[in-house]
PDB file of C-alpha atoms in Angstrom:
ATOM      1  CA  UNK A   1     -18.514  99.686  68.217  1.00 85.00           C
ATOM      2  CA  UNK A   2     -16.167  96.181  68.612  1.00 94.00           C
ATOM      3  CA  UNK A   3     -17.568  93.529  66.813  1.00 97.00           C
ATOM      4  CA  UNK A   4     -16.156  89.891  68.288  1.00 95.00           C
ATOM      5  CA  UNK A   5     -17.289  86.386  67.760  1.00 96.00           C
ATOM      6  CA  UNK A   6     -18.558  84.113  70.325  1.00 95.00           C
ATOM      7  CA  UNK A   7     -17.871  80.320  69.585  1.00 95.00           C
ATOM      8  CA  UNK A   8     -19.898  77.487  70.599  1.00 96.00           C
ATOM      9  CA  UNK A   9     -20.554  74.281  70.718  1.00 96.00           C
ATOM     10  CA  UNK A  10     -23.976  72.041  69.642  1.00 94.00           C
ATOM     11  CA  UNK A  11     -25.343  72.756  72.811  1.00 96.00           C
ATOM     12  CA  UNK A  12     -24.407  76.443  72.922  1.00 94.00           C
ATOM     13  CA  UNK A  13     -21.522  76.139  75.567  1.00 95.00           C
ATOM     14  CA  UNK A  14     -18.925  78.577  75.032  1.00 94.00           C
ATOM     15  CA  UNK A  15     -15.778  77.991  73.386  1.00 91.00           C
ATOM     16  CA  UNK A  16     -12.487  79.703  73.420  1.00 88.00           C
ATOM     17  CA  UNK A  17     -10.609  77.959  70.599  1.00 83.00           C
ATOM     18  CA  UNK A  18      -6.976  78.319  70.142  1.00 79.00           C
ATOM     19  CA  UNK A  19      -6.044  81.679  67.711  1.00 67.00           C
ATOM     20  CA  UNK A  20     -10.024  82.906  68.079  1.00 67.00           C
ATOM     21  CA  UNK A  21      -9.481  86.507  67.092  1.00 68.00           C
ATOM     22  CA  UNK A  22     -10.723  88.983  69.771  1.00 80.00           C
ATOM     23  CA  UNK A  23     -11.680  91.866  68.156  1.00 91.00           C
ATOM     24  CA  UNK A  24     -12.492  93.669  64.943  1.00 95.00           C
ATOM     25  CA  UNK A  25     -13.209  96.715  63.494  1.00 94.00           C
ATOM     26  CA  UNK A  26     -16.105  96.713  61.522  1.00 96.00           C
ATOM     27  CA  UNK A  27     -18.778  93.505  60.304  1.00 97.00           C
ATOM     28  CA  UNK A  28     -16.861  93.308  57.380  1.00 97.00           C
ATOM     29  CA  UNK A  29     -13.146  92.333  58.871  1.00 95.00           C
ATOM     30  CA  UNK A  30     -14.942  89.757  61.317  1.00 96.00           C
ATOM     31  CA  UNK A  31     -16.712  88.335  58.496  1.00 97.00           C
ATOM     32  CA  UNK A  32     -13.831  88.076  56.030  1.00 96.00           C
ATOM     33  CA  UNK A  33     -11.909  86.798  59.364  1.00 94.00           C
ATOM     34  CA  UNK A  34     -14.369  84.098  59.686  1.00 95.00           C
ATOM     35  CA  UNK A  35     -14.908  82.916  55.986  1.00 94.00           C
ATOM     36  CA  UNK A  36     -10.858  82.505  56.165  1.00 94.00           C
ATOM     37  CA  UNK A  37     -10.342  80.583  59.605  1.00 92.00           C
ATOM     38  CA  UNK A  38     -14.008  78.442  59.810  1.00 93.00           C
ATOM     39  CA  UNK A  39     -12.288  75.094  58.939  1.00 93.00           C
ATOM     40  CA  UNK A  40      -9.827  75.670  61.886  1.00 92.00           C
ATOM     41  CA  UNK A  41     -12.284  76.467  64.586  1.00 93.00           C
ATOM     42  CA  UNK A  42     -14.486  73.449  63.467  1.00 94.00           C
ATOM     43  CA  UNK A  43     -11.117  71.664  64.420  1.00 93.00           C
ATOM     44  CA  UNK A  44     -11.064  72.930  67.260  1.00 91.00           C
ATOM     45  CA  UNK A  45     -14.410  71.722  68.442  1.00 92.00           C
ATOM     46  CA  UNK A  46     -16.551  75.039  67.588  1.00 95.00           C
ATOM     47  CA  UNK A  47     -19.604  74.123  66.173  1.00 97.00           C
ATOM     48  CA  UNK A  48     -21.608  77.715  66.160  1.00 97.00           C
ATOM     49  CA  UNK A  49     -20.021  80.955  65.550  1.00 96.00           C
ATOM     50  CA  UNK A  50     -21.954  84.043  66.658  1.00 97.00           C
ATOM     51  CA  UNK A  51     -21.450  87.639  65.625  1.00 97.00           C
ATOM     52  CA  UNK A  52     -21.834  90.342  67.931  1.00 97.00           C
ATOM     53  CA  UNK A  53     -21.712  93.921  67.893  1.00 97.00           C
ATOM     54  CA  UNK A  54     -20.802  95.044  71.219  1.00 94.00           C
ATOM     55  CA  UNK A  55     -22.981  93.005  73.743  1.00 91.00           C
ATOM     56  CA  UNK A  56     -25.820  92.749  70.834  1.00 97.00           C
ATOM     57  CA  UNK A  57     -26.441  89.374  68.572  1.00 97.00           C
ATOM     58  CA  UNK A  58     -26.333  89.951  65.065  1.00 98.00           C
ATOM     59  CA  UNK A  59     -26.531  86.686  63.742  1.00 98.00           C
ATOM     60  CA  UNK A  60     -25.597  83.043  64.455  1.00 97.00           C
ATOM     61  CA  UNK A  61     -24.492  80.724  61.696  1.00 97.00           C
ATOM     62  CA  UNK A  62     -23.431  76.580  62.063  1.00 97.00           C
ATOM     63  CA  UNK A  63     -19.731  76.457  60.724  1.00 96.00           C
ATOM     64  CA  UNK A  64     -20.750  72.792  59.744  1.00 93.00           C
ATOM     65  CA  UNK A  65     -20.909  72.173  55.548  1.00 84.00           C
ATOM     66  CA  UNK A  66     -24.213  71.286  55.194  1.00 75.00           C
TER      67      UNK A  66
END
């Protein structure tokens, strides 16, 4: 299994922001990976973050402070 994030924006185009980690090797590294480098991606115009596990959707989340 390779776990990966997708990163979009608002209306769910695809980003490929600059240092976007490819892939990981369990849930766990892409979601310490994530909780470390949010504020940069949001800088980088990513709006959505999506977690995947191989080709499947495990969860979306908004990488906006609500």
């Amino acid at each position: 299994m390779v776990w990966t994030w997708r990163y979009e924006k608002a209306d769910g185009t695809v980003v490929t922001p600059d240092g976007g980690q490819e892939e990981f090797a369990g849930q766990g590294d892409a979601e310490t990976w994530i909780g470390e480098s949010w504020k940069q991606l949001v800088e980088d115009g990513v709006d959505t973050a999506v977690l995947l596990d191989d080709d499947r959707v495990v969860y979306a989340m908004s990488l906006h402070e609500a």
